[in-house]
Amino acid sequence: MPPFEEISARPLDPRLLQLSGISRASVEAHHRLYQGYVAKRNEILALLDGVDLQKANQVFSDVRALKLDLTFAIGGIKNHEIYFAHLGGGGGDPDGAFRVLVERDFGSVDAWRSDLRATAMAARGWAWTAYDRDEGRLFNYLGDAQNTFPVWNATPLVALDVYEHAYFLDYQTDRASYVDAFFENLDWDAVNGWIASYSIPS
Ligand code: FE
């Protein structure tokens, strides 16, 4: 196996502790889950370093088990890094480059928000607004877990966590109210910063 470097969890931004409608306790617990994904990513890669490649087998093997759950750990890292980085803002309607893309690809901000809300209500894990570089447009994708169902060459710009750990403490089973709170805390500067840094055309 090629060598790997351990990575560290990003610290919890203090502004995440003062969200509207999502409690500090909920965010702190959520961040601990994220730290766990980072630790497991490092643990799995270390184990892969010494795995017996000759025993690779599709029914069960260490290679299979480690590589399968590596995607869950990495998904947990990437999704939550987006999630935490774009919360703490003032919400409201998007502005800047993201707004331009949304209006072009969904017709209106309201249409985008309605579609993402429905995607979140229909998902068992995540809903993402991502830019597909092959199709050249935004789409709201549905994920049932950290590692389902990413689309190659698409870049997520909004990541809405709808695992129950994201909202049960604050809303019990009322996911819709949590989704409302999510929208109220989005930081459009963060989203527009990704559009610029990833050179997404708009
Ligand atoms: Fe989560």
PDB file of N, CA, C and O and ligand atoms in Angstrom, residues 29-31 33-34 37 76 79-80 83-84 125-126 146 160-167 178, ligand 1:
ATOM      1  N   ALA A  29     -22.238  17.452  20.111  1.00  0.00           N
ATOM      2  CA  ALA A  29     -22.323  15.995  19.939  1.00  0.00           C
ATOM      3  C   ALA A  29     -22.041  15.617  18.488  1.00  0.00           C
ATOM      4  O   ALA A  29     -21.365  14.617  18.201  1.00  0.00           O
ATOM      5  N   HIS A  30     -22.563  16.436  17.580  1.00  0.00           N
ATOM      6  CA  HIS A  30     -22.375  16.169  16.157  1.00  0.00           C
ATOM      7  C   HIS A  30     -20.896  16.262  15.787  1.00  0.00           C
ATOM      8  O   HIS A  30     -20.370  15.454  15.022  1.00  0.00           O
ATOM      9  N   HIS A  31     -20.214  17.250  16.351  1.00  0.00           N
ATOM     10  CA  HIS A  31     -18.792  17.409  16.057  1.00  0.00           C
ATOM     11  C   HIS A  31     -17.983  16.228  16.599  1.00  0.00           C
ATOM     12  O   HIS A  31     -16.996  15.814  15.975  1.00  0.00           O
ATOM     13  N   LEU A  33     -19.021  13.171  16.670  1.00  0.00           N
ATOM     14  CA  LEU A  33     -19.192  12.112  15.671  1.00  0.00           C
ATOM     15  C   LEU A  33     -18.213  12.308  14.520  1.00  0.00           C
ATOM     16  O   LEU A  33     -17.584  11.358  14.039  1.00  0.00           O
ATOM     17  N   TYR A  34     -18.086  13.556  14.079  1.00  0.00           N
ATOM     18  CA  TYR A  34     -17.151  13.871  12.989  1.00  0.00           C
ATOM     19  C   TYR A  34     -15.717  13.509  13.386  1.00  0.00           C
ATOM     20  O   TYR A  34     -14.969  12.928  12.593  1.00  0.00           O
ATOM     21  N   TYR A  37     -15.132   9.933  12.831  1.00  0.00           N
ATOM     22  CA  TYR A  37     -14.888   9.528  11.440  1.00  0.00           C
ATOM     23  C   TYR A  37     -13.427   9.747  11.066  1.00  0.00           C
ATOM     24  O   TYR A  37     -12.826   8.947  10.353  1.00  0.00           O
ATOM     25  N   GLY A  76     -18.013  10.509   5.972  1.00  0.00           N
ATOM     26  CA  GLY A  76     -18.335  11.213   7.216  1.00  0.00           C
ATOM     27  C   GLY A  76     -17.460  12.434   7.421  1.00  0.00           C
ATOM     28  O   GLY A  76     -17.901  13.434   7.981  1.00  0.00           O
ATOM     29  N   ASN A  79     -18.451  15.107   4.197  1.00  0.00           N
ATOM     30  CA  ASN A  79     -19.790  15.686   4.340  1.00  0.00           C
ATOM     31  C   ASN A  79     -19.865  16.645   5.517  1.00  0.00           C
ATOM     32  O   ASN A  79     -20.434  17.736   5.410  1.00  0.00           O
ATOM     33  N   HIS A  80     -19.279  16.244   6.640  1.00  0.00           N
ATOM     34  CA  HIS A  80     -19.384  17.104   7.825  1.00  0.00           C
ATOM     35  C   HIS A  80     -18.501  18.334   7.719  1.00  0.00           C
ATOM     36  O   HIS A  80     -18.827  19.372   8.287  1.00  0.00           O
ATOM     37  N   TYR A  83     -20.670  20.613   5.893  1.00  0.00           N
ATOM     38  CA  TYR A  83     -21.803  20.977   6.766  1.00  0.00           C
ATOM     39  C   TYR A  83     -21.396  22.035   7.787  1.00  0.00           C
ATOM     40  O   TYR A  83     -22.026  23.092   7.896  1.00  0.00           O
ATOM     41  N   PHE A  84     -20.330  21.773   8.521  1.00  0.00           N
ATOM     42  CA  PHE A  84     -19.927  22.719   9.562  1.00  0.00           C
ATOM     43  C   PHE A  84     -19.398  24.026   8.969  1.00  0.00           C
ATOM     44  O   PHE A  84     -19.569  25.088   9.556  1.00  0.00           O
ATOM     45  N   GLY A 125     -30.125  10.079   4.903  1.00  0.00           N
ATOM     46  CA  GLY A 125     -28.826  10.492   5.422  1.00  0.00           C
ATOM     47  C   GLY A 125     -28.430  11.911   5.050  1.00  0.00           C
ATOM     48  O   GLY A 125     -28.153  12.728   5.897  1.00  0.00           O
ATOM     49  N   TRP A 126     -28.443  12.180   3.734  1.00  0.00           N
ATOM     50  CA  TRP A 126     -27.960  13.472   3.277  1.00  0.00           C
ATOM     51  C   TRP A 126     -28.748  13.951   2.067  1.00  0.00           C
ATOM     52  O   TRP A 126     -29.280  13.143   1.300  1.00  0.00           O
ATOM     53  N   GLN A 146     -23.386   8.032   4.628  1.00  0.00           N
ATOM     54  CA  GLN A 146     -22.210   8.863   4.350  1.00  0.00           C
ATOM     55  C   GLN A 146     -21.610   8.536   2.993  1.00  0.00           C
ATOM     56  O   GLN A 146     -20.991   9.385   2.359  1.00  0.00           O
ATOM     57  N   LEU A 160     -26.668  18.932   3.405  1.00  0.00           N
ATOM     58  CA  LEU A 160     -27.707  18.967   4.442  1.00  0.00           C
ATOM     59  C   LEU A 160     -27.789  17.592   5.107  1.00  0.00           C
ATOM     60  O   LEU A 160     -28.238  16.618   4.493  1.00  0.00           O
ATOM     61  N   ASP A 161     -27.331  17.525   6.334  1.00  0.00           N
ATOM     62  CA  ASP A 161     -27.310  16.277   7.095  1.00  0.00           C
ATOM     63  C   ASP A 161     -28.703  16.010   7.652  1.00  0.00           C
ATOM     64  O   ASP A 161     -29.232  16.812   8.428  1.00  0.00           O
ATOM     65  N   VAL A 162     -29.303  14.894   7.270  1.00  0.00           N
ATOM     66  CA  VAL A 162     -30.611  14.537   7.821  1.00  0.00           C
ATOM     67  C   VAL A 162     -30.575  13.199   8.569  1.00  0.00           C
ATOM     68  O   VAL A 162     -31.609  12.585   8.806  1.00  0.00           O
ATOM     69  N   TYR A 163     -29.371  12.772   8.928  1.00  0.00           N
ATOM     70  CA  TYR A 163     -29.301  11.692   9.913  1.00  0.00           C
ATOM     71  C   TYR A 163     -30.004  12.184  11.185  1.00  0.00           C
ATOM     72  O   TYR A 163     -29.912  13.363  11.543  1.00  0.00           O
ATOM     73  N   GLU A 164     -30.617  11.271  11.904  1.00  0.00           N
ATOM     74  CA  GLU A 164     -31.356  11.701  13.106  1.00  0.00           C
ATOM     75  C   GLU A 164     -30.458  12.347  14.145  1.00  0.00           C
ATOM     76  O   GLU A 164     -30.891  13.201  14.923  1.00  0.00           O
ATOM     77  N   HIS A 165     -29.161  11.998  14.143  1.00  0.00           N
ATOM     78  CA  HIS A 165     -28.279  12.613  15.140  1.00  0.00           C
ATOM     79  C   HIS A 165     -28.180  14.131  14.933  1.00  0.00           C
ATOM     80  O   HIS A 165     -27.795  14.848  15.833  1.00  0.00           O
ATOM     81  N   ALA A 166     -28.521  14.585  13.727  1.00  0.00           N
ATOM     82  CA  ALA A 166     -28.412  16.022  13.445  1.00  0.00           C
ATOM     83  C   ALA A 166     -29.537  16.830  14.093  1.00  0.00           C
ATOM     84  O   ALA A 166     -29.393  18.033  14.313  1.00  0.00           O
ATOM     85  N   TYR A 167     -30.659  16.172  14.396  1.00  0.00           N
ATOM     86  CA  TYR A 167     -31.822  16.957  14.843  1.00  0.00           C
ATOM     87  C   TYR A 167     -32.656  16.349  15.964  1.00  0.00           C
ATOM     88  O   TYR A 167     -33.529  17.031  16.515  1.00  0.00           O
ATOM     89  N   TYR A 178     -36.223  21.098  11.547  1.00  0.00           N
ATOM     90  CA  TYR A 178     -34.756  21.144  11.512  1.00  0.00           C
ATOM     91  C   TYR A 178     -34.262  21.641  10.154  1.00  0.00           C
ATOM     92  O   TYR A 178     -33.326  22.455  10.077  1.00  0.00           O
TER      93      TYR A 178
HETATM   94 FE    FE B   1     -23.930  13.994  10.817  1.00  0.00          FE
END
